Amino acid sequence: MAEKNTLAAQPKLRSKKGHERRTNGTIYTVLTIMSIIWLVPFVFLVLQSFRSYKLEKGGMVDYLLPKHFSLDNYAFLFEGSNFFSWCGKAILVGLIVAAAATLLIHLCGKALDKREGEDKGARILMIGGSLLVAFAALVALTAALQGFALAGKAGTLLIALALFMLVGFLMAKVYLKQDSKLLRSIPGYVVEDKHEGAKKLCTLALEFLVLSIIIQHMLAPMTASQYVRWYINTLTIALFTAVLQTAIVLSVSYALSRLRFKGRKLIMNSVLVLGLFPGFLTMITLYFLLKQLGLTQANAVPGLILIYCASSGMGYYISKGFFDTIPKSLDESARIDGATRFQVFLKIIMPLAKPIVIYTVLMAFMAPWGDYVFASYVAFGDPKGYNVAVGLYNWVNTNDFQNYFTRFCAGGVLVAVPITALFLALQKYYVEGVTGGAVKG
Amino acid sequence: MASLKLEHVKKVYDKNVVAVHDFNLEIKDKEFIVFVGPSGCGKSTTLRMIAGLEDISDGTLTIGDRVVNDVEPKDRDIAMVFQNYALYPHITVYENMAFSLRLRKMSNEEVHRRVCQAAEILGITEYLARKPKNLSGGQRQRVAIGRAIVREPQVFLMDEPLSNLDAKLRNQMRAEIILLRKRIDTTFIYVTHDQTEAMTLGDRIVIMKDGYIQQVGTPQEVFETPRNLFVAGFIGSPQMNFLKAKLVKASDGYQAELYGIKVPLSEEKCAKLAKKGVGSQDVILGVRPEHTMLSFDGNANTIEGTLRVNEMMGSELHLHVDLADGTSVILRIPTLELTEAQRASLAYGSKLRFTFPEKVAQLFDPKSEESLLF
Amino acid sequence: MVDLNYLKMSKPQKFAYNFGKFFKALPGRIGGGFVKLGRAIAGFFKAFGLSVADLFTTFKNGDWKTRLSYLIMGSGSMARGQWGRGLLFFLFQTVFNLYMVNFGMAYLSKLGTLGTVATEKVGRKTVYGDNSFLILLYGVLTLFFVLAFIYTWRVNIKQNKIAQQIEASGKKLKSTKEDLQSLMDSQFHKTLLALPTLGVFVFTILPIFFMILVAFTNFDYNHQPPAKLFTWVGFENFKQLLSSGSASYGDTFRQVLFWTLVWAFFATFLNYFLGMFVAIMINKKGIKLKKMWRTILVMTIAIPQFVSLLYVSKMFAADGLINTYLLKWGIIHEKIPFWTDPGWARFTIILINIWIGIPYLMLIATGILMNIPADLYESARIDGANAMQMYGKITLPYMLFVTGPYLLTSFTGNINNFNVIFLLSQGRPMGLAGNAGSTDLLITWLYRMTVSDTNYKIAAVIGIMVFVVLAVINLVVYNLIPSVKNEEDFQ
């Protein structure tokens, strides 16, 4: 009886395996076809960006592979700009300074660590740094008032130096806290994360690099081509928006998630209702408001930053959902431990909210790259105030687009590559954000 | 180290849900008080009001000699251990314990001294550099306690600190809390739903239900003289048996009649009843399972029942017995007191007889559910 | 009480039963809604009355400090030693007074007519008259300011009352330093929300309010300030947009609205089910390179839409790659009118939107699929369910339940999905009255009305209609879908 059963079951089992194989095969086929469809436009885009607008046609043609691969389109984007030599200089300066500073701070930390009164050394550093900042600010202010180009340069240089000091001090302090002698004297103390130190040094180096670029920019501004200008415009908008918008969104969502006050429900309901109005409805009013402030056309960059950030508090939903999942007892415990609500926000919630902070920054940073509507309306025909989206859109939709299509492709590639890389690197946080947001509605 | 006074404290949530009614209690300095009751009885709310995490709707709360109704939790000089420990996940155990001290701008040396001392008391020195997620439940519990004791607070609050631990660890931690209390000797307020914890830890126990205090007393008091049916049923495990009975007043005293037996009451009880002016009436008679005895000698003055379930617990038997009118009672009989033959006779469905000593019987009024002997 | 008869019913019976129940309850619900609304209004007036009464009693019982505050805001607080608060109040009043005298009153008084003096040309010089736009904008701003002032004034008096009570009970008032400290603690929400609220007020609420008012004026290309005045016209614009006729946009509006809803439906549900399907395929046990498949698909989210959509729109153009290659390979003999035929254009847009939308849904579905407890499937397998049954009985209900609210927001988002339409077809092919095209959504039509036609009054009305449509959809769905309300069922 038992034997019969196993015999009968065996062919069925085998067929089940075959069935499985067939299903998987189908799935692989479908996925491969999908991948091709998904990637093909981008491959085309890249291919066409290499078609020379000088030797062939810059517009639409009836073949895919360029007959002559050339960098003509890319060269056009940078025509009239000293972009590359400038960048090279900035990076070189940055790297040297960063390396020196990293070494200095490392030594500083070590030295301070060895001394008994470690707080004293840190304090001296801090006071020195602050004095330098104050002095530099004074010089810069006078320079600005007097309009002396030289003094202005000196002032900016001093500010930059002071910033170095300050950052250095902060890093030294962090260094001390994390790895101080006091901690190491505890029996059983082990440094859990060995990468921590390396990571810190890397961030530090990066900070110095950015600072160096800023200095380089202040000392010798880049001469920009149209495209480079649009690119810098967009980058500036994106950076500022990322910082400000994140600060605003986090403040609002923290307040609505953790604090209980009169009018909380009212605020949430109002945001719900306001969200039902289409955003472009307000466009002319916003344009007029910005115009009153002088922030349109050539000055569109600060104007756009203002527009993107001013109402961003209404987008609190996803991060509030995240805050809601952090146990309330942590807040309560910290408050009993003696923290004010501000300290709870800063010392307990913020460190725990890292994923959602990254998500918010990512979203805020990416949005300005794709905005055409407000950007074009605020810039109102002045190419100095365009962002990349407006500039490239105009290239494609001008009468001359037969000549500008391949240049559009090249410009698009240069925008898409860094943004895509950033997105893919932080994909994990993006997924966390959208899934959390979708599940909670 | 301070005394606490709660006077007419009341908590009303919006829409008129009253969580705590008119709570009056004086807690002496260095006393260990336990709030106990079923979930939703208002014990945690009361604790959170003392901590300052909930506003007090009405009444006054005094810590030491300061009215603290409107004082922020951070200024009340209290420490609290939470049910889910509430350890800060992003910093090490060391920094967790140092957190409150650093906020008070204490010097590094002092912080270090206190943290190390607390860690030593609790035996968690070797985990100081770890983050909370790398600790086991018991270790986390210790860290939570450590974080509270480094503060050297006036009042030590604990909100069901052991309920997230498994049974074995809970017993062990309970013992450690008793030891800890001896070492740091300050005022403790401890909330639990577990009557065993309440009995073993508390100097005094506050039993609550539906926002009202049912009884306040030492473990001994609440066990031996429960004030009402609820307290009688809540304290002790398995639960006290409640039997319908008739109280008959005669010229020379009272006697209770139930299931065909007569229990003459002692002089002490009679005096209490007489003082209350109780006449003949229906009563509920309470007997704890551990106070019952099986009777194998055919004594007529015993109660007869049918054995439904026989639970062998090792040192004792828990017998679930149905009486004639369907009431179910539990008897707790030490195994050693029975002979082999007697144990063999306790088959499912068999008839048995049991009795109890008069002095353990509790009498309750069926209408008011209050004890008649209080 | 368990309704055993209900449990016994078959699925269609249950559906019919619930359907009937919903409609039976509908009048009651609508009635209930009105009762609630009535109660809210009554409550508001009652609170208002109480507030006014409180003003009188406070004045009657107040000391001189409190009474002085009725006239000079903040004076009471300053007299009580709360300098910080008092100064703020005082400053606010001063600014308000200066603003009203120098600026606000003039605009407020003209709000009724939106200006009467037209701009004229006297000889070669242009003499500017009233600017209706400015009058309306600053009029609204002033109105807001007045309301804010009244509210602050009320707060000022309330604070005096409370301060007086505190003093009477013998406690100490908060000093300025304590006030500042509380902004970091018990009043921390004020610190956090001050700036964001101000931003929303100036850059969202004020403009929306302004545009709602514009819907009741004749502000368009024929009435452009500063050259021309515009004025109130009542519901004229609503009539023009909604009624049929040669000079009206009623037919266009209906067509555009219909296409907007059809588009939103397909864009939401097609993407939803296809995205879920892809997620299930990738997540199936035994499929390798999961991460690679996902990353490839996610590319369309990562690359800015203006690059990818503009490029794809050119691919589908009449002389674009698709047409030329299809012709070359002899699959077609005529160019496919992707963007010039209304039907093709709509189809192409929905198709390309799948390309953009699937990855997003795939990510969400992946997250949720991983959250479905594995024991649900194990138990179903032991009960004898096959793959399809498990999908129908576990995966789908779970997904629908969890993403119910998301579907609603997604539908709303698609009604306002400007980018896809604008970057792909710009609403073309054109040909409807009111300068609208066959693929125009309400929102792109609104955009064209604003930017190219400068027909602001109609743009404003369209904006209001979008709001009405969305509000109706949201209200109905909130009342119908259970998962929006009780989120706990599946946990």
mmCIF file of C-alpha atoms in Angstrom, chain C residues 58-207:
data_model
loop_
_atom_site.group_PDB
_atom_site.id
_atom_site.type_symbol
_atom_site.label_atom_id
_atom_site.label_comp_id
_atom_site.label_asym_id
_atom_site.label_seq_id
_atom_site.Cartn_x
_atom_site.Cartn_y
_atom_site.Cartn_z
ATOM 1 C CA THR C 58 -12.870 90.547 31.799
ATOM 2 C CA PHE C 59 -13.123 94.293 31.415
ATOM 3 C CA LYS C 60 -15.530 94.572 34.314
ATOM 4 C CA ASN C 61 -13.420 92.442 36.649
ATOM 5 C CA GLY C 62 -10.094 93.635 35.338
ATOM 6 C CA ASP C 63 -7.667 95.880 37.145
ATOM 7 C CA TRP C 64 -6.286 98.978 35.425
ATOM 8 C CA LYS C 65 -3.527 96.999 33.765
ATOM 9 C CA THR C 66 -5.991 94.676 32.104
ATOM 10 C CA ARG C 67 -8.256 97.525 31.084
ATOM 11 C CA LEU C 68 -5.423 99.507 29.579
ATOM 12 C CA SER C 69 -4.586 96.500 27.418
ATOM 13 C CA TYR C 70 -7.906 96.888 25.641
ATOM 14 C CA LEU C 71 -6.538 100.077 24.184
ATOM 15 C CA ILE C 72 -2.794 99.564 24.115
ATOM 16 C CA MET C 73 -1.869 95.972 23.510
ATOM 17 C CA GLY C 74 0.807 94.562 25.750
ATOM 18 C CA SER C 75 0.653 97.414 28.259
ATOM 19 C CA GLY C 76 -0.813 95.096 30.882
ATOM 20 C CA SER C 77 1.924 92.541 30.400
ATOM 21 C CA MET C 78 4.597 95.220 30.617
ATOM 22 C CA ALA C 79 3.046 96.666 33.752
ATOM 23 C CA ARG C 80 3.159 93.207 35.278
ATOM 24 C CA GLY C 81 6.823 92.888 34.475
ATOM 25 C CA GLN C 82 6.464 90.528 31.532
ATOM 26 C CA TRP C 83 8.498 92.748 29.260
ATOM 27 C CA GLY C 84 9.135 90.342 26.443
ATOM 28 C CA ARG C 85 5.519 89.513 25.775
ATOM 29 C CA GLY C 86 4.342 93.027 26.283
ATOM 30 C CA LEU C 87 6.839 94.482 23.865
ATOM 31 C CA LEU C 88 5.904 91.956 21.210
ATOM 32 C CA PHE C 89 2.236 92.802 21.540
ATOM 33 C CA PHE C 90 2.963 96.475 21.498
ATOM 34 C CA LEU C 91 5.193 96.175 18.484
ATOM 35 C CA PHE C 92 2.565 94.209 16.613
ATOM 36 C CA GLN C 93 -0.025 96.872 17.295
ATOM 37 C CA THR C 94 2.292 99.651 16.208
ATOM 38 C CA VAL C 95 3.178 97.903 12.961
ATOM 39 C CA PHE C 96 -0.466 97.176 12.321
ATOM 40 C CA ASN C 97 -1.513 100.755 12.915
ATOM 41 C CA LEU C 98 1.211 102.152 10.706
ATOM 42 C CA TYR C 99 0.388 99.660 7.987
ATOM 43 C CA MET C 100 -3.316 100.420 8.083
ATOM 44 C CA VAL C 101 -2.886 104.172 8.043
ATOM 45 C CA ASN C 102 -0.235 104.366 5.345
ATOM 46 C CA PHE C 103 -1.226 101.485 3.171
ATOM 47 C CA GLY C 104 -3.933 99.071 4.134
ATOM 48 C CA MET C 105 -6.935 101.341 4.465
ATOM 49 C CA ALA C 106 -6.577 102.707 0.946
ATOM 50 C CA TYR C 107 -6.554 99.243 -0.583
ATOM 51 C CA LEU C 108 -9.259 97.903 1.678
ATOM 52 C CA SER C 109 -11.616 100.736 0.772
ATOM 53 C CA LYS C 110 -11.224 100.039 -2.947
ATOM 54 C CA LEU C 111 -11.772 96.301 -2.600
ATOM 55 C CA GLY C 112 -15.480 96.722 -3.361
ATOM 56 C CA THR C 113 -14.919 98.135 -6.831
ATOM 57 C CA LEU C 114 -11.354 97.033 -7.571
ATOM 58 C CA GLY C 115 -10.560 100.569 -8.656
ATOM 59 C CA THR C 116 -12.404 103.174 -10.670
ATOM 60 C CA VAL C 117 -9.738 105.440 -12.115
ATOM 61 C CA ALA C 118 -8.569 104.029 -15.412
ATOM 62 C CA THR C 119 -5.096 104.508 -16.799
ATOM 63 C CA GLU C 120 -5.111 107.137 -19.486
ATOM 64 C CA LYS C 121 -2.795 108.564 -22.023
ATOM 65 C CA VAL C 122 -2.534 112.297 -21.781
ATOM 66 C CA GLY C 123 -0.613 113.394 -24.768
ATOM 67 C CA ARG C 124 2.550 111.323 -24.721
ATOM 68 C CA LYS C 125 2.485 110.644 -21.005
ATOM 69 C CA THR C 126 0.747 107.706 -19.426
ATOM 70 C CA VAL C 127 -1.142 108.655 -16.283
ATOM 71 C CA TYR C 128 -1.544 105.563 -14.142
ATOM 72 C CA GLY C 129 -4.868 105.081 -12.444
ATOM 73 C CA ASP C 130 -5.875 102.292 -10.112
ATOM 74 C CA ASN C 131 -4.269 98.886 -10.427
ATOM 75 C CA SER C 132 -6.987 96.306 -9.893
ATOM 76 C CA PHE C 133 -4.489 93.501 -9.410
ATOM 77 C CA LEU C 134 -2.709 95.286 -6.596
ATOM 78 C CA ILE C 135 -5.966 96.358 -5.016
ATOM 79 C CA LEU C 136 -7.215 92.796 -4.934
ATOM 80 C CA LEU C 137 -3.925 91.324 -3.710
ATOM 81 C CA TYR C 138 -3.221 93.905 -1.026
ATOM 82 C CA GLY C 139 -6.898 94.047 -0.134
ATOM 83 C CA VAL C 140 -6.819 90.326 0.646
ATOM 84 C CA LEU C 141 -3.516 90.716 2.476
ATOM 85 C CA THR C 142 -4.946 93.552 4.556
ATOM 86 C CA LEU C 143 -8.031 91.488 5.322
ATOM 87 C CA PHE C 144 -5.813 88.686 6.610
ATOM 88 C CA PHE C 145 -3.820 91.179 8.596
ATOM 89 C CA VAL C 146 -6.958 92.594 10.215
ATOM 90 C CA LEU C 147 -8.104 89.108 11.196
ATOM 91 C CA ALA C 148 -4.678 88.363 12.616
ATOM 92 C CA PHE C 149 -4.818 91.599 14.551
ATOM 93 C CA ILE C 150 -8.220 90.832 16.038
ATOM 94 C CA TYR C 151 -7.025 87.396 17.042
ATOM 95 C CA THR C 152 -3.846 88.765 18.632
ATOM 96 C CA TRP C 153 -5.827 91.413 20.421
ATOM 97 C CA ARG C 154 -8.068 88.707 21.843
ATOM 98 C CA VAL C 155 -5.051 86.661 22.945
ATOM 99 C CA ASN C 156 -3.593 89.758 24.564
ATOM 100 C CA ILE C 157 -6.733 90.211 26.643
ATOM 101 C CA LYS C 158 -6.976 86.558 27.521
ATOM 102 C CA GLN C 159 -3.396 86.618 28.754
ATOM 103 C CA ASN C 160 -4.161 89.578 30.957
ATOM 104 C CA LYS C 161 -7.074 87.719 32.426
ATOM 105 C CA ILE C 162 -4.948 84.665 33.138
ATOM 106 C CA ALA C 163 -2.105 86.772 34.533
ATOM 107 C CA GLN C 164 -4.547 88.493 36.837
ATOM 108 C CA GLN C 165 -5.840 85.158 38.070
ATOM 109 C CA ILE C 166 -2.330 83.904 38.691
ATOM 110 C CA GLU C 167 -1.460 87.023 40.613
ATOM 111 C CA ALA C 168 -4.639 86.705 42.637
ATOM 112 C CA SER C 169 -3.748 83.136 43.613
ATOM 113 C CA GLY C 170 -0.411 84.416 44.883
ATOM 114 C CA LYS C 171 1.796 82.601 42.355
ATOM 115 C CA LYS C 172 4.558 84.193 40.351
ATOM 116 C CA LEU C 173 4.160 85.145 36.720
ATOM 117 C CA LYS C 174 6.526 83.829 34.125
ATOM 118 C CA SER C 175 9.435 86.107 33.453
ATOM 119 C CA THR C 176 10.664 86.900 29.958
ATOM 120 C CA LYS C 177 13.525 84.501 30.440
ATOM 121 C CA GLU C 178 11.154 81.718 31.389
ATOM 122 C CA ASP C 179 8.992 82.576 28.401
ATOM 123 C CA LEU C 180 11.998 82.172 26.149
ATOM 124 C CA GLN C 181 12.979 78.920 27.812
ATOM 125 C CA SER C 182 9.499 77.525 27.376
ATOM 126 C CA LEU C 183 9.825 78.091 23.635
ATOM 127 C CA MET C 184 12.385 75.308 23.706
ATOM 128 C CA ASP C 185 10.271 73.079 25.905
ATOM 129 C CA SER C 186 6.575 73.239 26.659
ATOM 130 C CA GLN C 187 5.956 75.713 23.818
ATOM 131 C CA PHE C 188 8.403 74.045 21.450
ATOM 132 C CA HIS C 189 5.702 73.513 18.820
ATOM 133 C CA LYS C 190 5.475 77.282 18.378
ATOM 134 C CA THR C 191 9.171 77.474 17.586
ATOM 135 C CA LEU C 192 8.966 74.588 15.171
ATOM 136 C CA LEU C 193 5.845 75.673 13.369
ATOM 137 C CA ALA C 194 6.224 79.447 13.250
ATOM 138 C CA LEU C 195 8.248 79.673 10.065
ATOM 139 C CA PRO C 196 6.560 76.854 8.122
ATOM 140 C CA THR C 197 3.121 78.238 8.942
ATOM 141 C CA LEU C 198 4.112 81.704 7.841
ATOM 142 C CA GLY C 199 5.456 80.262 4.596
ATOM 143 C CA VAL C 200 2.262 78.348 3.914
ATOM 144 C CA PHE C 201 0.199 81.406 4.714
ATOM 145 C CA VAL C 202 2.003 83.748 2.367
ATOM 146 C CA PHE C 203 2.838 81.310 -0.416
ATOM 147 C CA THR C 204 -0.165 79.012 -0.406
ATOM 148 C CA ILE C 205 -3.189 80.299 1.459
ATOM 149 C CA LEU C 206 -2.946 83.902 0.341
ATOM 150 C CA PRO C 207 -2.487 83.002 -3.354
#
